[in-house]
JSON list of C-alpha atoms in Angstrom, two decimals:
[
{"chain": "A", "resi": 1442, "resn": "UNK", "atom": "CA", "xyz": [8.23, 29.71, 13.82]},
{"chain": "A", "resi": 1443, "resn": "UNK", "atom": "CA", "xyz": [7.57, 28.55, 17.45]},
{"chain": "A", "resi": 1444, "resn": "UNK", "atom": "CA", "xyz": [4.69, 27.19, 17.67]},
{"chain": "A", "resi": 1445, "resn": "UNK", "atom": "CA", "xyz": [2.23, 25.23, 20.77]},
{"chain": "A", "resi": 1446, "resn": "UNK", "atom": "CA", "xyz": [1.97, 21.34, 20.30]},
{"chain": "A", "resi": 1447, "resn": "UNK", "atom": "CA", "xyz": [-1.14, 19.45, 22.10]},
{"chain": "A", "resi": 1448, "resn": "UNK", "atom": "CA", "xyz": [-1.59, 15.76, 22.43]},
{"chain": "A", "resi": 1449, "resn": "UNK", "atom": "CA", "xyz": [-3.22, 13.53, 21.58]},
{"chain": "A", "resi": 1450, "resn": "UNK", "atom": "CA", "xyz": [-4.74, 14.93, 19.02]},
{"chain": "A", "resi": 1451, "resn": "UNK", "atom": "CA", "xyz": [-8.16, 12.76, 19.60]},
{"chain": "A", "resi": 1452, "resn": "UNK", "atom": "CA", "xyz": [-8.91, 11.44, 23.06]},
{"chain": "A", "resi": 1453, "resn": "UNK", "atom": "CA", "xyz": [-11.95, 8.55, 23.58]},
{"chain": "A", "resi": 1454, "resn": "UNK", "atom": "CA", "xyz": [-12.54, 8.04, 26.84]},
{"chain": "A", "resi": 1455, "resn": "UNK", "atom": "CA", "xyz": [-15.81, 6.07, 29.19]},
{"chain": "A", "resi": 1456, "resn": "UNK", "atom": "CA", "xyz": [-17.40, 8.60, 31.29]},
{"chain": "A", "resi": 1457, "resn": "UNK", "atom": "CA", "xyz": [-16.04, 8.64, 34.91]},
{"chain": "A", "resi": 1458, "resn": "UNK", "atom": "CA", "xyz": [-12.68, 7.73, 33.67]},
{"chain": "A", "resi": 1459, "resn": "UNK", "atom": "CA", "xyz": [-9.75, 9.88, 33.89]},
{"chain": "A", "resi": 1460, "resn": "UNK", "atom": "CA", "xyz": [-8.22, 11.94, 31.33]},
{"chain": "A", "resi": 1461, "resn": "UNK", "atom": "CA", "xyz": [-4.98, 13.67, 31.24]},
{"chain": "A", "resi": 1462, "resn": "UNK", "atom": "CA", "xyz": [-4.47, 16.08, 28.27]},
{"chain": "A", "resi": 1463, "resn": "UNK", "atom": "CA", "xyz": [-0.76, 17.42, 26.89]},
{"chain": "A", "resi": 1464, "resn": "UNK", "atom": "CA", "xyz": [0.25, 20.59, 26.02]},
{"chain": "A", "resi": 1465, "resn": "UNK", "atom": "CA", "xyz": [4.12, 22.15, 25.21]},
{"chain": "A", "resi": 1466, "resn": "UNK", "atom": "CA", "xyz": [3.47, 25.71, 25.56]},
{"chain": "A", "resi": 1467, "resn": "UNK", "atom": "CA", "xyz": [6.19, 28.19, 23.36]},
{"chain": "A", "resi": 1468, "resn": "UNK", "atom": "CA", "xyz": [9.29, 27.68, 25.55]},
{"chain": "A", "resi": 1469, "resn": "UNK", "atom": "CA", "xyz": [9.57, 31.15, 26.39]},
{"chain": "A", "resi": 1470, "resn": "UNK", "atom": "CA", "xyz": [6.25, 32.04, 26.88]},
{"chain": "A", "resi": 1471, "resn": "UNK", "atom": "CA", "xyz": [5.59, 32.82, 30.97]},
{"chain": "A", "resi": 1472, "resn": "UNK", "atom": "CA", "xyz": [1.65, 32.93, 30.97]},
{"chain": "A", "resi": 1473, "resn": "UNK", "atom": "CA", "xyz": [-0.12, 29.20, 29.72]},
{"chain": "A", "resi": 1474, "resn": "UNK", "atom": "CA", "xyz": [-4.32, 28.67, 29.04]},
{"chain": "A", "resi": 1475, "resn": "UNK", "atom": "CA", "xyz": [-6.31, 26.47, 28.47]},
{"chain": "A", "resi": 1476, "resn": "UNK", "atom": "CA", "xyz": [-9.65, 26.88, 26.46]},
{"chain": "A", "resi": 1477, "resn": "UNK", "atom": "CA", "xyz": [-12.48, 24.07, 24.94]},
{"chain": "A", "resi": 1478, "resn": "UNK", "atom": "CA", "xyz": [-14.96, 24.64, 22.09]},
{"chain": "A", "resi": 1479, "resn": "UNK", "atom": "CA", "xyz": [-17.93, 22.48, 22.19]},
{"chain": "A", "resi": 1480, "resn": "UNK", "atom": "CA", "xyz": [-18.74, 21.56, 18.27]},
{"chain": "A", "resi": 1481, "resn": "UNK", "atom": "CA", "xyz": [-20.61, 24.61, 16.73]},
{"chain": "A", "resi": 1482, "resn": "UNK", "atom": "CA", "xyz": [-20.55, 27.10, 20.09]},
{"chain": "A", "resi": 1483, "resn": "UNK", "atom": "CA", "xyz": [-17.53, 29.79, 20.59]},
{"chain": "A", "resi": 1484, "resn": "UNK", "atom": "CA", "xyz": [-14.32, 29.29, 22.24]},
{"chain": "A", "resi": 1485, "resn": "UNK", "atom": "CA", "xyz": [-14.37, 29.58, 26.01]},
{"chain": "A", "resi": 1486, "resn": "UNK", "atom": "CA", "xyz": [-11.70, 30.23, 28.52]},
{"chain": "A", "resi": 1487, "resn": "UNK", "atom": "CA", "xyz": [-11.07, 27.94, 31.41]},
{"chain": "A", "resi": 1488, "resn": "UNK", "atom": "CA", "xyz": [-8.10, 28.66, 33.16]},
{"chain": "A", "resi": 1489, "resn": "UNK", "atom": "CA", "xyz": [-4.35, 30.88, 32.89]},
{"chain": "A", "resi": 1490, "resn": "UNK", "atom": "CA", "xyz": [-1.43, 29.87, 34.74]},
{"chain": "A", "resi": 1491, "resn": "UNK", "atom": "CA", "xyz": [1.55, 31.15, 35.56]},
{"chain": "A", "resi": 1492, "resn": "UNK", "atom": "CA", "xyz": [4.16, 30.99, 37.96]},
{"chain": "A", "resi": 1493, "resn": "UNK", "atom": "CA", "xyz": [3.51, 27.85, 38.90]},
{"chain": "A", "resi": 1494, "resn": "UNK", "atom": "CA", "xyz": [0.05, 28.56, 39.91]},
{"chain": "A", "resi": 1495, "resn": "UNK", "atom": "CA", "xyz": [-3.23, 29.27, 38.35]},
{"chain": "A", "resi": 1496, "resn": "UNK", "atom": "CA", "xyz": [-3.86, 33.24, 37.90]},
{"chain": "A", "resi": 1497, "resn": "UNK", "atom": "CA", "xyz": [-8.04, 33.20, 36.77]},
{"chain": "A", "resi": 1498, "resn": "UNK", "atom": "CA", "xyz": [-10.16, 30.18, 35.90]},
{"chain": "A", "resi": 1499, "resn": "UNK", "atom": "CA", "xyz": [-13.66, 30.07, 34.77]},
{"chain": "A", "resi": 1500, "resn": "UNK", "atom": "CA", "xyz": [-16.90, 28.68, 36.52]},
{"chain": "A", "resi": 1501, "resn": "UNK", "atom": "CA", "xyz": [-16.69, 26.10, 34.17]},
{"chain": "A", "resi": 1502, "resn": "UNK", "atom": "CA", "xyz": [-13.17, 24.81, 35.74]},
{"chain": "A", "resi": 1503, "resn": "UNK", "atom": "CA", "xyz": [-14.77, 23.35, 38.23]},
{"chain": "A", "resi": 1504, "resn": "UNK", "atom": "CA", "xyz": [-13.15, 20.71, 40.91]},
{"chain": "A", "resi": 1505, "resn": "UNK", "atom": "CA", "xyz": [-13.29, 18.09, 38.89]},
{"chain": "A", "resi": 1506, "resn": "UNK", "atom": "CA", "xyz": [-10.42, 20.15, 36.33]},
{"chain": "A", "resi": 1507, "resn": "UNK", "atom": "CA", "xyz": [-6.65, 20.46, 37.61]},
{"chain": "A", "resi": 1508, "resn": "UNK", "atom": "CA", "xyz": [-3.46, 22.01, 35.78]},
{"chain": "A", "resi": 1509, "resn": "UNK", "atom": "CA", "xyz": [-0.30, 21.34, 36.43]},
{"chain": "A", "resi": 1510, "resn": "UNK", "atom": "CA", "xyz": [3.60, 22.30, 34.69]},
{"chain": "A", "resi": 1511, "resn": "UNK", "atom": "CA", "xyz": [5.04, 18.78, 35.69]},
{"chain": "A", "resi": 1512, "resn": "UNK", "atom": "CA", "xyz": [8.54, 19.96, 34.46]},
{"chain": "A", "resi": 1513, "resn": "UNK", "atom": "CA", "xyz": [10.10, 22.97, 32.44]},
{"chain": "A", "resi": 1514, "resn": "UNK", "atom": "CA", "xyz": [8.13, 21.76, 29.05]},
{"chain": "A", "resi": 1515, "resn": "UNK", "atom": "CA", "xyz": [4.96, 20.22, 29.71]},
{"chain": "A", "resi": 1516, "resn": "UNK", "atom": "CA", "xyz": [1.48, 21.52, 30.77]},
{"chain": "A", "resi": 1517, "resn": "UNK", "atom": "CA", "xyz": [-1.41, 19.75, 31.29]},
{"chain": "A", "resi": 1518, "resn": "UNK", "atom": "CA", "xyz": [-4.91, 19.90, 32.24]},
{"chain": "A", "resi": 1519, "resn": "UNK", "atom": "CA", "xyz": [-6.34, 16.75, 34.06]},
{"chain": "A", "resi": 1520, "resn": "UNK", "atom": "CA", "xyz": [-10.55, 16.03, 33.94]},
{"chain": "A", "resi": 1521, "resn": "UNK", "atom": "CA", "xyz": [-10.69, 13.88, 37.18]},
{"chain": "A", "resi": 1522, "resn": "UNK", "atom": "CA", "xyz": [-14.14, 11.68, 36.32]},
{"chain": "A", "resi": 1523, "resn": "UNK", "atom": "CA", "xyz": [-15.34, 12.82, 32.68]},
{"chain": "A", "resi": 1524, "resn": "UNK", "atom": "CA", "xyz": [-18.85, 13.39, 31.93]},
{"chain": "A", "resi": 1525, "resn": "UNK", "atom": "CA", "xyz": [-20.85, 13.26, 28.66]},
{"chain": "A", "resi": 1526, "resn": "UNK", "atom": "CA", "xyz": [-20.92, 17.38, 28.27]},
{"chain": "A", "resi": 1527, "resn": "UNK", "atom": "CA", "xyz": [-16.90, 17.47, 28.63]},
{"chain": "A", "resi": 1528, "resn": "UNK", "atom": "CA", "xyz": [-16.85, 16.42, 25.05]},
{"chain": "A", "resi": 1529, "resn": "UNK", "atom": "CA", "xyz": [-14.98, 19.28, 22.99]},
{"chain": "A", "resi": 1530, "resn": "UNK", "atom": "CA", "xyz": [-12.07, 20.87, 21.62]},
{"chain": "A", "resi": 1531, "resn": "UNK", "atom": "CA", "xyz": [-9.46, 21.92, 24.36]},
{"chain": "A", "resi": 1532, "resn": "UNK", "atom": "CA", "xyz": [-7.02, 24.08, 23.28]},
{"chain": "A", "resi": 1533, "resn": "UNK", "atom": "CA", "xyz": [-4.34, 25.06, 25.05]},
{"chain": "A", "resi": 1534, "resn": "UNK", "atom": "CA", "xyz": [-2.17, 28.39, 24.62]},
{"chain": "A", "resi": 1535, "resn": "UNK", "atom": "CA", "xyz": [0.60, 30.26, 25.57]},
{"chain": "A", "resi": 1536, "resn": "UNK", "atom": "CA", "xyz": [1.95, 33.91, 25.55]},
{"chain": "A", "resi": 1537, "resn": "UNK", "atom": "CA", "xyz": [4.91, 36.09, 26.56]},
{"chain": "A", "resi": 1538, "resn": "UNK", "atom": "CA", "xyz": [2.79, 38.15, 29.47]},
{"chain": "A", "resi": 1539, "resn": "UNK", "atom": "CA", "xyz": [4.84, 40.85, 28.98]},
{"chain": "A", "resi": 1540, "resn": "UNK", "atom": "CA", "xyz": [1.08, 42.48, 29.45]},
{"chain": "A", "resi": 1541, "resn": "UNK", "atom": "CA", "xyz": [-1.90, 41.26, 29.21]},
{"chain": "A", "resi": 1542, "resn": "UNK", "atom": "CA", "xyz": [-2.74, 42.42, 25.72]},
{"chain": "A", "resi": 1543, "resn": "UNK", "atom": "CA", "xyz": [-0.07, 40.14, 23.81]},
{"chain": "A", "resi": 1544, "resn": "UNK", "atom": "CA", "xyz": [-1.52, 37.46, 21.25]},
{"chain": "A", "resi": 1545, "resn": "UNK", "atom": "CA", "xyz": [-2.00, 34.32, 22.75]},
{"chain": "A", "resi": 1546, "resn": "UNK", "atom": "CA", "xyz": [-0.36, 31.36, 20.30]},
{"chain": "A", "resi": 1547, "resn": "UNK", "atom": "CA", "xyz": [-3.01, 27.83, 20.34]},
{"chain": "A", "resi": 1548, "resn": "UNK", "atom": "CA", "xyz": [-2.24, 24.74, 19.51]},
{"chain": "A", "resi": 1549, "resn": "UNK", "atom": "CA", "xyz": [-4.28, 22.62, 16.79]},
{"chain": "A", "resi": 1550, "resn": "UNK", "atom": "CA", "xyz": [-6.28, 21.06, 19.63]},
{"chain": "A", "resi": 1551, "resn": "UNK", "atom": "CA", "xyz": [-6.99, 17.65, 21.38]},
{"chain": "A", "resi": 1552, "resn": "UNK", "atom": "CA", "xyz": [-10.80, 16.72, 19.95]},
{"chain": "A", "resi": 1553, "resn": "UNK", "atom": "CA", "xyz": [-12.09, 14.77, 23.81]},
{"chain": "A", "resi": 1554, "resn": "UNK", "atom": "CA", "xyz": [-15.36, 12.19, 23.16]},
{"chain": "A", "resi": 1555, "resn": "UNK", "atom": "CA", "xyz": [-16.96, 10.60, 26.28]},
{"chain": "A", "resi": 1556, "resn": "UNK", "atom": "CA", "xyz": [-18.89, 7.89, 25.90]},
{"chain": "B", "resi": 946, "resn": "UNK", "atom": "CA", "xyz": [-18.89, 40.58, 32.46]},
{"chain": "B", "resi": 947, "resn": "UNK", "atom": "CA", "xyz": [-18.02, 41.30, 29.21]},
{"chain": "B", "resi": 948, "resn": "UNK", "atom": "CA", "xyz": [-20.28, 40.13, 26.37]},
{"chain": "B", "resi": 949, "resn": "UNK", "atom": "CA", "xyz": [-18.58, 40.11, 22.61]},
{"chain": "B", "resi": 950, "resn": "UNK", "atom": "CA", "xyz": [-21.06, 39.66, 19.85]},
{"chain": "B", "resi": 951, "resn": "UNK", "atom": "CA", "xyz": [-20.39, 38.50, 16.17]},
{"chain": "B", "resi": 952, "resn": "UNK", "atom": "CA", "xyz": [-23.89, 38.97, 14.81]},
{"chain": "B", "resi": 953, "resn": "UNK", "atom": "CA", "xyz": [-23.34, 37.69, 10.92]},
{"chain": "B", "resi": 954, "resn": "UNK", "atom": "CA", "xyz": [-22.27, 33.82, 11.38]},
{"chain": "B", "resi": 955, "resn": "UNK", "atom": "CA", "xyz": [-21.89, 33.00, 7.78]},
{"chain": "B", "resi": 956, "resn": "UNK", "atom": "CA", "xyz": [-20.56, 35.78, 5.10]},
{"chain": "B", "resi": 957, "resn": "UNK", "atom": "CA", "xyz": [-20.13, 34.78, 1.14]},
{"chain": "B", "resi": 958, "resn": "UNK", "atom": "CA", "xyz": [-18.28, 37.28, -1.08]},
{"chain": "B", "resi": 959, "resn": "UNK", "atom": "CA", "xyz": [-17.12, 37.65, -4.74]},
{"chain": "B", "resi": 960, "resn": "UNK", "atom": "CA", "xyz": [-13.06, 37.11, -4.90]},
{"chain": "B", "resi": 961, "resn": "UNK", "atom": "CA", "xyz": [-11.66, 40.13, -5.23]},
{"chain": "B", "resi": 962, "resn": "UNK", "atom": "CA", "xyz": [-14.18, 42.24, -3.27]},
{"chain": "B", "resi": 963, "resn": "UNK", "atom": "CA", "xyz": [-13.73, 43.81, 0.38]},
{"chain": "B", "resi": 964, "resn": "UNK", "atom": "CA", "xyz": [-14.97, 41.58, 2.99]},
{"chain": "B", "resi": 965, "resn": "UNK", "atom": "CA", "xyz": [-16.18, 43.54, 6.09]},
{"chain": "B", "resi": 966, "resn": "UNK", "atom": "CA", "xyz": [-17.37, 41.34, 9.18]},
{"chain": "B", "resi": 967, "resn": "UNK", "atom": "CA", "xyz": [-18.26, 43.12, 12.91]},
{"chain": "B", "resi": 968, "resn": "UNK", "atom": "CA", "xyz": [-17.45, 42.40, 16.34]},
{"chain": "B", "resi": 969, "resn": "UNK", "atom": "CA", "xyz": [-19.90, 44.53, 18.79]},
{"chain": "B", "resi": 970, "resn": "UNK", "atom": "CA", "xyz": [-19.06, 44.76, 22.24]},
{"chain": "B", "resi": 971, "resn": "UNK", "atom": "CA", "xyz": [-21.70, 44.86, 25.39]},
{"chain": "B", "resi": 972, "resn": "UNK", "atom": "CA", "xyz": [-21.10, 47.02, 28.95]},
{"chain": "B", "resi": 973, "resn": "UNK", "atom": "CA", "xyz": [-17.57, 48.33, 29.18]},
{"chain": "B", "resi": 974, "resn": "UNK", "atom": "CA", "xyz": [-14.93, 49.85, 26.46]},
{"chain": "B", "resi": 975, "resn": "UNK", "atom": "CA", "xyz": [-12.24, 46.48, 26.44]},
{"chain": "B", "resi": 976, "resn": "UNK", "atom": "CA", "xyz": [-9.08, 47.71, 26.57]},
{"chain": "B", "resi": 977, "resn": "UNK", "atom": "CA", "xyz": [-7.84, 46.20, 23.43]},
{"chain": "B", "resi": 978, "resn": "UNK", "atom": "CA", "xyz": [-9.87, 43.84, 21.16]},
{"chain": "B", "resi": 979, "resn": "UNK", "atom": "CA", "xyz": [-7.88, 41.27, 19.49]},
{"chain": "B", "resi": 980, "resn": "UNK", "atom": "CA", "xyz": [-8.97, 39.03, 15.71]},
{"chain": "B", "resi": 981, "resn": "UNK", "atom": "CA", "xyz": [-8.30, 35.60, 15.46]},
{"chain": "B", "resi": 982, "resn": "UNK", "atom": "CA", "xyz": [-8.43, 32.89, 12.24]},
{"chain": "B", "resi": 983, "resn": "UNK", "atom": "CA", "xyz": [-10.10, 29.45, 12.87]},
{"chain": "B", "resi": 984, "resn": "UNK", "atom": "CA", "xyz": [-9.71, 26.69, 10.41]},
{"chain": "B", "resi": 985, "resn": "UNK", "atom": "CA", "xyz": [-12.00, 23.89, 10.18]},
{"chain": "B", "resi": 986, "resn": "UNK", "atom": "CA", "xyz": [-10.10, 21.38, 13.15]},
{"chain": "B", "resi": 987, "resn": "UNK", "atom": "CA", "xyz": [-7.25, 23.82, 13.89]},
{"chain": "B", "resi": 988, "resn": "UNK", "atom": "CA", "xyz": [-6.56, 26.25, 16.86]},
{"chain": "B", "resi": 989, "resn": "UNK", "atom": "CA", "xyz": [-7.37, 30.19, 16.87]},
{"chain": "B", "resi": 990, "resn": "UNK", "atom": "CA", "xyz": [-4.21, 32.16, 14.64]},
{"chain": "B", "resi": 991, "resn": "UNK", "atom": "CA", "xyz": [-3.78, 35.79, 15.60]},
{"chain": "B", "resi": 992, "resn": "UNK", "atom": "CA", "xyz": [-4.24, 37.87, 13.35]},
{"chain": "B", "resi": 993, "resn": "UNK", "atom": "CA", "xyz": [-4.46, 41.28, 14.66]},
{"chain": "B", "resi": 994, "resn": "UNK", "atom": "CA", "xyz": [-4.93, 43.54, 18.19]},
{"chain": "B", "resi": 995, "resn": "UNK", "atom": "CA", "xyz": [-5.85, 47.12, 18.21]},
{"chain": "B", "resi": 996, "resn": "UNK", "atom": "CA", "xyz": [-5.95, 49.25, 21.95]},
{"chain": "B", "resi": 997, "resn": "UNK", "atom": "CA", "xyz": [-8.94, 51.30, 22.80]},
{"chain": "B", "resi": 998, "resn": "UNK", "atom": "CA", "xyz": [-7.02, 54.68, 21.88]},
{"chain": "B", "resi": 999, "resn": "UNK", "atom": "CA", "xyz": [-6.68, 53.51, 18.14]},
{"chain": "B", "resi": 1000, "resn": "UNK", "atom": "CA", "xyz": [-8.71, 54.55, 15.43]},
{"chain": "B", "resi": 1001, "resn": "UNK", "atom": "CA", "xyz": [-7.45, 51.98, 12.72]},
{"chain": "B", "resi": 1002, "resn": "UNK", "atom": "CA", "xyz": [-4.45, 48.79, 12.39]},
{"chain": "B", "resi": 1003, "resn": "UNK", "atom": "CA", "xyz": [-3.21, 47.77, 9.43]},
{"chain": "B", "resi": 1004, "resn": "UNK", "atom": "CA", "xyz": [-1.40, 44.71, 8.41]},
{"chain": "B", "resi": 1005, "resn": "UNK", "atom": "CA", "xyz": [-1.22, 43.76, 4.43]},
{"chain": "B", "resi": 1006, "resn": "UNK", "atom": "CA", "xyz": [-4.26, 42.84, 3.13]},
{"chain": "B", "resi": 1007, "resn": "UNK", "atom": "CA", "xyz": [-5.84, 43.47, 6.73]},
{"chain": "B", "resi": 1008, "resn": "UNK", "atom": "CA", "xyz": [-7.66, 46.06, 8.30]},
{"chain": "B", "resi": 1009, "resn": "UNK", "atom": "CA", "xyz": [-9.16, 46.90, 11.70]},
{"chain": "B", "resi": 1010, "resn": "UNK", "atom": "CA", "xyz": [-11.16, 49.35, 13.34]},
{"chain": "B", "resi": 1011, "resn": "UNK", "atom": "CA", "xyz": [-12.16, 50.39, 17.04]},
{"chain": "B", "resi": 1012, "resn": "UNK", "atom": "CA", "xyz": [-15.10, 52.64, 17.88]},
{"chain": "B", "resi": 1013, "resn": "UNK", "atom": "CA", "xyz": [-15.58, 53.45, 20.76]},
{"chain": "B", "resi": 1014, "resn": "UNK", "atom": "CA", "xyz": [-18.79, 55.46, 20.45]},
{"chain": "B", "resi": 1015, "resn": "UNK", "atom": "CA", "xyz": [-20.61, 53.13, 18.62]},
{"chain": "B", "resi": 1016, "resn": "UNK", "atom": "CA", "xyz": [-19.21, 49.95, 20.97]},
{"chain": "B", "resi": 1017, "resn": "UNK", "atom": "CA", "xyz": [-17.63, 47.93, 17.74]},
{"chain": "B", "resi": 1018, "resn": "UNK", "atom": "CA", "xyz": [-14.73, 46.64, 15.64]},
{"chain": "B", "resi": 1019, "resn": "UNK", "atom": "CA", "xyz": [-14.89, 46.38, 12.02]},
{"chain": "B", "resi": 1020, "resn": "UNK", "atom": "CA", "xyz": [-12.42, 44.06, 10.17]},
{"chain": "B", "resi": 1021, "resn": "UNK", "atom": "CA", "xyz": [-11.77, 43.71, 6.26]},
{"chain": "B", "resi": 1022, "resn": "UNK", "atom": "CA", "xyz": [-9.83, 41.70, 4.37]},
{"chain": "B", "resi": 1023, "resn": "UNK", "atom": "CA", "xyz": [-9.23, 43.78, 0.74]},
{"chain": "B", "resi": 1024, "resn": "UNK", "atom": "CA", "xyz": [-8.79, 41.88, -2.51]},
{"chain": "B", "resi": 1025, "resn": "UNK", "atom": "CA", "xyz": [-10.03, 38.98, -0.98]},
{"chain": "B", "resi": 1026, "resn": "UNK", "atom": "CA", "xyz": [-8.86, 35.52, -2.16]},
{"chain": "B", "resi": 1027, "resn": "UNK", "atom": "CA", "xyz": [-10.49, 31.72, -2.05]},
{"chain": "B", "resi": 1028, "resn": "UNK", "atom": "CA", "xyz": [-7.59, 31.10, 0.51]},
{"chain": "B", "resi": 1029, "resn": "UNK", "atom": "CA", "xyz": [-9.19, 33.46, 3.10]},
{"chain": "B", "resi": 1030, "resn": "UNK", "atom": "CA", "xyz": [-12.28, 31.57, 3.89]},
{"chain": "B", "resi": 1031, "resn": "UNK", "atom": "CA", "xyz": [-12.42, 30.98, 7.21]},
{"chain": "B", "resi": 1032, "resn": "UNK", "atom": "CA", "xyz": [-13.99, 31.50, 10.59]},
{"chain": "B", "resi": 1033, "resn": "UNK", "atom": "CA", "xyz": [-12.58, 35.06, 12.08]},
{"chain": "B", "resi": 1034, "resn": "UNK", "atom": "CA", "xyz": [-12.95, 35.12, 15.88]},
{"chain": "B", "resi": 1035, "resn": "UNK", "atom": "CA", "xyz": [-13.05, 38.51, 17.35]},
{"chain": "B", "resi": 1036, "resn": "UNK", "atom": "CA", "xyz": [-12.14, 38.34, 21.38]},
{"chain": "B", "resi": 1037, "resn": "UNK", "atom": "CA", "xyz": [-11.63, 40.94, 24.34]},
{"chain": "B", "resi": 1038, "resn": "UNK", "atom": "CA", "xyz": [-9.08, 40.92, 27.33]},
{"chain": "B", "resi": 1039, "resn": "UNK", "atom": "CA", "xyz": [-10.72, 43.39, 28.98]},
{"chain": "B", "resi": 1040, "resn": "UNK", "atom": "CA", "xyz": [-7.49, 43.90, 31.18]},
{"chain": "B", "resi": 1041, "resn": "UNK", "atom": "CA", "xyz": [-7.48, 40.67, 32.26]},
{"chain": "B", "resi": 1042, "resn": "UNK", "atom": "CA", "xyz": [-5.27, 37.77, 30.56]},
{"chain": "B", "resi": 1043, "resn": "UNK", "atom": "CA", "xyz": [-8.29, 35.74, 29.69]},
{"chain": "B", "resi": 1044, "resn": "UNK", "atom": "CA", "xyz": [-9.48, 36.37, 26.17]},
{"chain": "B", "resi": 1045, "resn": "UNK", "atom": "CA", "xyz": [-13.37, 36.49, 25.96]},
{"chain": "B", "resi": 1046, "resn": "UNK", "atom": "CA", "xyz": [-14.93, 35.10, 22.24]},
{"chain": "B", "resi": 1047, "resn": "UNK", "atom": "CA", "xyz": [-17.31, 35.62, 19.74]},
{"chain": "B", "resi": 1048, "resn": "UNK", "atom": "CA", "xyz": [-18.97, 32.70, 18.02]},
{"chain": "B", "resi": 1049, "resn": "UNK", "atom": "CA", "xyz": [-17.36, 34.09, 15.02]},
{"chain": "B", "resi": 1050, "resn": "UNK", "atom": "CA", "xyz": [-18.14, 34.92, 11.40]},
{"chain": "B", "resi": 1051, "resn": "UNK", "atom": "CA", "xyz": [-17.45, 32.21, 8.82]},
{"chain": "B", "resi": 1052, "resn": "UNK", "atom": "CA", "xyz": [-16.35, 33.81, 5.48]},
{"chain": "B", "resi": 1053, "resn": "UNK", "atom": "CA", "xyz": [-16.58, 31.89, 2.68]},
{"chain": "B", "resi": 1054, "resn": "UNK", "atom": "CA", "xyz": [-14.96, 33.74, -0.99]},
{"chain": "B", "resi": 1055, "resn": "UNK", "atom": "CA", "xyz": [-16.25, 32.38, -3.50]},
{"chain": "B", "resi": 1056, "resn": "UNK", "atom": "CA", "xyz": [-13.47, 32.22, -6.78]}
]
């Protein structure tokens, strides 16, 4: 079965650096997302894309977060100076948007420390 | 906005038995409510979706329900098995293509 690959699968990064996070979506799934999970609190959305451009985010996708499909495969979701409360699970996922109730498919994760 | 509530965070149950675990939903009726799987280090798994204008979904061992009046979704697993403990993640759409969470009910069957 298809499924949604995301790496690395743990990220340690200084705070203020840079961090670029990987994502192959299902490859023919139209609408991509990208959630986190701080340890012990409940999955929240961040942004949907599709089309080539973002369709919602969430206040928490602030300016320091981009997304970007760099080619017909990849997605990503860049954290442009990383503080200490960006520490989580992101998970990234994909679905067929036919509509908007289809099941979105996740990938296992990248775990992102800041120190 | 949409608030989705998972009020029981840990459940322990007897193999064999019927688990039940409940999603309750605040302001508007979602249009569909969707139930996920989490395992320890591992991404959400759908499991099920059921649309405002069903009663009940079925899927194996599975069950799901969607009332309206009372503003919750009740899901069961039936014969229940050590291999079912898990977190189970109930989430809206509300419409929109962003799926809003619970904090989830972690179900642990004990053999």
């Amino acid at each position: 079965e298809p499924e949604v690959t995301q790496t690395p699968s743990h990220q340690v990064t200084q705070m203020g650096q840079e961090v670029i996070l990987r994502c192959v979506p299902i490859s023919n799934h139209l609408y991509f997302y990208w959630y986190r999970q701080i340890l012990g609190q409940k999955v929240e959305f961040l942004v949907s894309f599709y089309n080539n451009e973002i369709s919602e985010k969430s206040e928490i996708f602030d300016d320091q977060f981009s997304v970007e499909r760099p080619d017909g495969s990849n997605f990503t979701l860049k954290i442009r100076s990383t503080k200490l409360e960006d520490s989580a699970m992101y998970f990234c996922a994909s679905s067929d948007g036919v509509s908007s109730n289809q099941p979105q498919h996740f990938g296992d994760g990248t775990r992102l420390s800041i120190l | 906005s949409q608030k989705i509530e998972q009020n029981s965070e840990a459940l322990n149950i007897q193999e064999g038995k019927t688990a039940t675990l409940t999603c309750n939903y605040t302001n508007y009726s979602p249009a569909y409510l969707q139930w996920y799987r989490q395992d320890p280090g591992r991404g959400p798994v759908f499991l099920l979706l059921i649309r405002e204008n069903e009663k009940e979904k079925r899927k194996e061992r599975l069950k799901v329900t969607f009332d309206t009046t009372l503003k919750q979704s009740l899901f069961h697993i039936t014969a229940s098995q050590p291999a079912d403990s898990a977190t189970y993640l109930c989430a809206s759409g509300a419409g929109s293509y962003q799926l809003t969470f619970g904090k989830g009910t972690k179900l642990s069957v004990i053999p």
